[in-house]
Every structure is written in C-alpha cells, then in structure tokens.
Short mmCIF file of C-alpha atoms in Angstrom, two decimals:
data_model
loop_
_atom_site.label_atom_id
_atom_site.label_comp_id
_atom_site.label_asym_id
_atom_site.label_seq_id
_atom_site.Cartn_x
_atom_site.Cartn_y
_atom_site.Cartn_z
CA UNK A 1 113.50 108.21 84.57
CA UNK A 2 111.13 108.24 81.64
CA UNK A 3 108.66 105.31 79.96
CA UNK A 4 110.95 105.13 77.14
CA UNK A 5 114.13 104.46 79.34
CA UNK A 6 111.97 101.31 80.62
CA UNK A 7 112.75 99.21 77.43
CA UNK A 8 116.20 99.15 79.18
CA UNK A 9 115.15 97.69 82.50
CA UNK A 10 112.06 95.42 81.54
CA UNK A 11 113.77 92.43 81.84
CA UNK A 12 113.84 92.29 86.05
CA UNK A 13 110.13 93.39 85.90
CA UNK A 14 109.39 89.82 83.28
CA UNK A 15 111.84 87.91 84.37
CA UNK A 16 112.02 88.03 87.95
CA UNK A 17 109.50 90.64 89.80
CA UNK A 18 106.42 89.11 87.56
CA UNK A 19 107.76 85.38 87.65
CA UNK A 20 108.83 84.36 90.81
CA UNK A 21 105.26 83.83 92.46
CA UNK A 22 104.35 81.99 89.08
CA UNK A 23 107.32 79.63 89.17
CA UNK A 24 107.39 78.72 92.87
CA UNK A 25 103.82 78.43 92.84
CA UNK A 26 102.85 80.98 94.94
CA UNK A 27 105.31 80.45 97.73
CA UNK A 28 107.29 83.88 96.83
CA UNK A 29 106.45 87.16 95.78
CA UNK A 30 107.91 90.24 94.72
CA UNK A 31 105.30 92.79 95.52
CA UNK A 32 106.14 96.24 94.51
CA UNK A 33 104.71 99.67 93.03
CA UNK A 34 106.37 101.09 90.43
CA UNK A 35 105.81 104.91 89.61
CA UNK A 36 107.03 105.93 85.83
CA UNK A 37 106.73 109.77 84.35
CA UNK A 38 106.06 109.07 80.81
CA UNK A 39 103.41 109.40 77.54
CA UNK A 40 103.53 112.28 75.39
CA UNK A 41 102.24 115.55 74.80
CA UNK A 42 105.45 117.06 76.45
CA UNK A 43 106.39 120.85 74.37
CA UNK A 44 110.04 121.80 74.12
CA UNK A 45 111.91 118.35 75.01
CA UNK A 46 113.16 115.46 74.61
CA UNK A 47 111.96 113.64 71.15
CA UNK A 48 111.26 110.26 71.44
CA UNK A 49 113.45 109.26 74.49
CA UNK A 50 111.54 111.69 76.54
CA UNK A 51 108.18 111.34 74.70
CA UNK A 52 106.65 107.74 74.65
CA UNK A 53 103.74 106.52 73.95
CA UNK A 54 104.25 102.61 74.10
CA UNK A 55 102.94 100.73 76.95
CA UNK A 56 102.74 97.03 74.83
CA UNK A 57 106.26 96.20 76.79
CA UNK A 58 104.14 96.46 80.52
CA UNK A 59 100.87 95.25 79.26
CA UNK A 60 102.69 92.14 77.91
CA UNK A 61 103.70 91.01 81.30
CA UNK A 62 101.36 88.23 82.83
CA UNK A 63 100.04 89.50 86.28
CA UNK A 64 101.56 93.09 86.25
CA UNK A 65 99.03 95.77 86.83
CA UNK A 66 99.02 99.38 85.07
CA UNK A 67 97.30 102.30 86.17
CA UNK A 68 97.03 105.63 84.42
CA UNK A 69 95.90 108.80 85.86
CA UNK A 70 94.31 111.78 84.12
CA UNK A 71 94.53 114.21 86.96
CA UNK A 72 95.92 114.97 90.40
CA UNK A 73 93.07 113.86 92.67
CA UNK A 74 93.21 110.64 90.68
CA UNK A 75 96.89 109.41 90.39
CA UNK A 76 96.59 109.51 94.91
CA UNK A 77 93.61 107.90 94.95
CA UNK A 78 95.14 105.42 92.53
CA UNK A 79 98.47 105.31 94.32
CA UNK A 80 96.85 104.50 97.17
CA UNK A 81 94.98 101.66 95.86
CA UNK A 82 98.60 100.53 94.25
CA UNK A 83 100.14 100.58 97.40
CA UNK A 84 97.33 98.13 99.22
CA UNK A 85 97.48 95.90 95.58
CA UNK A 86 101.17 95.19 96.36
CA UNK A 87 101.02 95.33 100.29
CA UNK A 88 97.76 93.13 100.75
CA UNK A 89 97.61 91.01 97.57
CA UNK A 90 101.70 90.94 96.63
CA UNK A 91 101.05 92.24 93.47
CA UNK A 92 103.45 93.89 90.96
CA UNK A 93 101.83 97.48 89.95
CA UNK A 94 102.41 100.18 88.02
CA UNK A 95 101.36 103.52 87.90
CA UNK A 96 102.58 105.60 84.83
CA UNK A 97 101.72 109.13 84.77
CA UNK A 98 101.40 111.63 82.08
CA UNK A 99 104.31 113.88 82.28
CA UNK A 100 102.02 116.19 79.97
CA UNK A 101 99.58 116.79 83.19
CA UNK A 102 101.88 117.59 85.89
CA UNK A 103 101.53 121.15 85.69
CA UNK A 104 98.20 121.44 83.95
CA UNK A 105 95.52 123.65 85.54
CA UNK A 106 93.13 124.72 82.79
CA UNK A 107 91.06 123.12 80.37
CA UNK A 108 89.27 125.30 77.44
CA UNK A 109 91.30 128.81 78.08
CA UNK A 110 93.97 130.61 80.31
CA UNK A 111 93.19 131.21 83.53
CA UNK A 112 89.58 128.79 83.83
CA UNK A 113 91.39 126.39 86.02
CA UNK A 114 89.09 123.88 85.46
CA UNK A 115 91.82 121.03 85.66
CA UNK A 116 92.61 121.91 89.18
CA UNK A 117 91.83 119.29 91.89
CA UNK A 118 91.36 119.27 95.48
CA UNK A 119 93.37 117.26 97.63
CA UNK A 120 91.35 113.63 98.05
CA UNK A 121 90.90 112.78 101.55
CA UNK A 122 93.50 110.24 102.44
CA UNK A 123 91.05 107.73 102.92
CA UNK A 124 89.43 107.88 99.17
CA UNK A 125 90.79 105.07 96.70
CA UNK A 126 90.06 104.01 93.41
CA UNK A 127 89.45 100.36 93.77
CA UNK A 128 91.28 98.21 90.80
CA UNK A 129 88.58 98.05 87.95
CA UNK A 130 86.71 100.90 88.67
CA UNK A 131 86.48 102.98 85.52
CA UNK A 132 85.49 107.10 85.32
CA UNK A 133 82.95 108.66 83.72
CA UNK A 134 82.42 112.48 82.92
CA UNK A 135 79.26 113.39 81.28
CA UNK A 136 75.71 111.30 80.99
CA UNK A 137 75.32 111.63 77.10
CA UNK A 138 73.34 108.78 74.65
CA UNK A 139 74.75 109.81 71.23
CA UNK A 140 78.49 109.18 72.20
CA UNK A 141 80.69 107.12 74.29
CA UNK A 142 84.21 108.23 74.33
CA UNK A 143 86.71 105.57 75.94
CA UNK A 144 90.15 106.88 76.60
CA UNK A 145 92.85 107.57 79.29
CA UNK A 146 95.42 109.82 80.43
CA UNK A 147 96.37 112.51 78.10
CA UNK A 148 92.84 111.57 76.16
CA UNK A 149 90.84 112.31 78.79
CA UNK A 150 92.21 116.23 79.04
CA UNK A 151 92.05 116.56 75.01
CA UNK A 152 88.53 114.63 74.91
CA UNK A 153 86.79 117.01 77.44
CA UNK A 154 88.29 119.68 76.16
CA UNK A 155 86.33 118.26 72.69
CA UNK A 156 83.21 117.50 74.96
CA UNK A 157 82.57 121.19 74.71
CA UNK A 158 82.46 121.69 70.87
CA UNK A 159 80.04 118.19 70.74
CA UNK A 160 77.80 119.54 72.88
CA UNK A 161 77.64 122.85 70.38
CA UNK A 162 77.36 120.42 67.42
CA UNK A 163 74.15 118.81 69.59
CA UNK A 164 75.84 115.62 70.17
CA UNK A 165 75.56 113.96 73.67
CA UNK A 166 78.89 112.76 75.06
CA UNK A 167 80.24 110.84 78.07
CA UNK A 168 83.58 110.44 78.56
CA UNK A 169 84.96 107.20 80.36
CA UNK A 170 88.48 107.16 81.87
CA UNK A 171 89.67 103.83 81.94
CA UNK A 172 92.20 104.68 84.76
CA UNK A 173 93.18 100.79 84.67
CA UNK A 174 95.09 99.49 81.34
CA UNK A 175 96.07 96.00 82.71
CA UNK A 176 93.86 93.76 82.91
CA UNK A 177 91.81 95.62 80.84
CA UNK A 178 88.31 96.40 83.18
CA UNK A 179 86.13 95.00 80.90
CA UNK A 180 83.22 95.03 83.78
CA UNK A 181 83.51 98.33 84.10
CA UNK A 182 84.05 99.47 80.78
CA UNK A 183 80.85 97.02 79.14
CA UNK A 184 78.61 99.10 82.08
CA UNK A 185 80.07 102.72 81.70
CA UNK A 186 79.46 102.16 77.96
CA UNK A 187 75.70 101.24 78.04
CA UNK A 188 72.91 102.59 76.67
CA UNK A 189 75.31 105.14 74.19
CA UNK A 190 74.73 104.89 70.58
CA UNK A 191 78.30 104.81 69.17
CA UNK A 192 81.79 104.51 70.69
CA UNK A 193 84.65 106.00 69.85
CA UNK A 194 88.16 104.98 71.41
CA UNK A 195 90.71 107.51 71.76
CA UNK A 196 93.92 106.52 72.60
CA UNK A 197 97.46 107.90 72.96
CA UNK A 198 99.44 104.98 71.94
CA UNK A 199 100.32 103.72 68.85
CA UNK A 200 97.39 101.72 66.22
CA UNK A 201 99.69 99.03 66.22
CA UNK A 202 100.32 97.06 69.49
CA UNK A 203 98.39 99.97 71.51
CA UNK A 204 95.46 99.74 73.76
CA UNK A 205 93.13 100.37 70.98
CA UNK A 206 93.39 96.85 69.80
CA UNK A 207 92.40 95.49 72.94
CA UNK A 208 89.89 97.89 73.36
CA UNK A 209 87.93 97.37 69.69
CA UNK A 210 88.42 93.68 70.37
CA UNK A 211 86.32 93.83 73.78
CA UNK A 212 83.49 96.22 72.52
CA UNK A 213 83.04 93.98 69.15
CA UNK A 214 82.53 90.84 71.95
CA UNK A 215 80.31 92.80 74.20
CA UNK A 216 78.31 95.55 71.95
CA UNK A 217 76.80 95.95 68.62
CA UNK A 218 76.68 99.86 68.46
CA UNK A 219 79.26 101.28 65.83
CA UNK A 220 82.67 101.61 66.51
CA UNK A 221 85.90 103.75 65.68
CA UNK A 222 89.00 104.28 66.87
CA UNK A 223 91.46 107.62 66.96
CA UNK A 224 94.84 106.39 67.93
CA UNK A 225 98.79 107.69 67.47
CA UNK A 226 100.87 107.25 63.97
CA UNK A 227 103.13 104.14 63.93
CA UNK A 228 105.87 106.55 64.70
CA UNK A 229 108.18 108.13 67.02
CA UNK A 230 107.40 111.20 68.70
CA UNK A 231 108.82 114.35 66.88
CA UNK A 232 110.78 116.82 69.42
CA UNK A 233 110.45 120.67 68.69
CA UNK A 234 106.89 121.98 67.85
CA UNK A 235 105.89 118.86 66.03
CA UNK A 236 105.68 117.11 69.42
CA UNK A 237 102.20 116.09 68.90
CA UNK A 238 101.81 115.73 65.48
CA UNK A 239 101.29 112.06 65.45
CA UNK A 240 99.04 111.58 68.27
CA UNK A 241 95.37 112.31 68.62
CA UNK A 242 94.38 115.91 69.30
CA UNK A 243 90.76 117.65 70.32
CA UNK A 244 90.15 118.63 67.09
CA UNK A 245 90.87 115.48 65.93
CA UNK A 246 88.77 113.80 68.00
CA UNK A 247 85.91 116.14 67.32
CA UNK A 248 86.33 115.16 63.83
CA UNK A 249 86.32 111.68 64.43
CA UNK A 250 83.04 111.94 66.72
CA UNK A 251 81.36 113.79 64.22
CA UNK A 252 82.28 111.77 61.65
CA UNK A 253 81.20 108.39 63.80
CA UNK A 254 78.17 110.04 64.83
CA UNK A 255 76.60 112.01 61.59
CA UNK A 256 77.72 108.93 58.94
CA UNK A 257 76.50 106.06 61.65
CA UNK A 258 73.77 107.29 63.05
#
C-alpha cells in the first residue's frame, strides 16, 4: 500500500524475484514492474507508516532497477521504460511514486499551474540511466530526485535573485546509479549540492557523494533528511529538506567556497 509496508514484503523481491536469474545462470527470470507509492511530505495523515523516506532496502537488492519520477509526465515516460525493461530485458523494476506530488499543481504560488504537465505522446519514454536537467547555471548544480526536484525548483527562484546561477539535475533513476548521466550533467558547474529526501545514514546521498568525489574536484555538500522517522500532523516535514534549507545550503556552499 505504501513504501513503509514494503519492509514486510521485501523478502520475495530479494529472495525470489531478484535471485532466480542469478542462481539459474539466466535460465529462469522473474520480470515484473512494481509500483510503490511512498516517500515523505504528505500532510495530515499517517506518521511513519504513511510517510516513509527509506529506499535503502530497495537499493540493496542486486539487479533491481529503481526509478523515481518527480512529475506526471515523467511518471508516464518512466513507467513505459519500466515495462520495456521487464518485457524485453526480463528485469525486476520498481517505480517509486512520491505521494505528496500526486495532487501538485502549483510551484511558486496558488494558481500558477507551474507544476502541471501535458500527458506525453505514447511513444515517449525516458531511457534507463537518462537524467533530467532544468536550467544551465554554472555556479551550482543541485542533484536531487522526487520531492527534492520540486523543492529545488522552488528554491531556484530565490537563488537566481541572489545572483546564483543554478541547474537542477533530476536523477530519475536511483538504482543502478546513473553515473555517466550525472557526471555529464554536472560538467561545468563550480559547486554541487546534493538534496536527498532520504535519511543521512543509508540514503542516496552517500553514493552520490562517493561518485562525485571520484569524478570531480569541485566543492560538494549534501542536504539530507535526519536519521529519524517522519512525524505526523504539522511536523510532517520537520526532519526533511525544505525550500528554505536548500537556499541556505546553496548560499553557504557557493558563497563560502566560491
């Protein structure tokens, strides 16, 4: 039903679906696409069982492909590629959909409609490993995914007003890490800020920090969720990145190490 409930159902994915091909030397496969609604920033209900920002259990399964859309159009394109991967390449694929972005219409203010999308042509897909990029700024590259992409796009306006030229990299694919696409996307940026809505320990940012340290020497920083369950009620987002914390982290990185 939600990502938090997956932890009780993860064993068939790891113990059967992902391992059959490995232990049969490719003679047998379990191709499938599993859609999971999850991640945080959901208002007004659920607490830690309806708001869950832990994807480590999925990224730990060898051979599993994990995709996370940040908007409706990308969700459709990614789902089509997930189905192709399962059908043509016999892969085990998970599409993790951010519940908080399901009803999202606006970006900066009520009624602006800036997060609305046109349904993409049925022939359009997002190939595995292809990242998205918004903007061409060279001062800062923000690498993120899911809800983080939405928040970074909000922060982009404030950063532009502060004179910081920003590009936002939407990972889309969390496992395996789209290393070539990420490296190409940050090329030319003088600073890299990773905005990760998962937890500091075991989160996606750990792998991203390691990768960028291996391929670039520009200053890096990461902004993650705290190592905490997500609270219910009005504190639903207190432990995770926000638009304001992204702006603050970006200014500290760029102005402090420019």
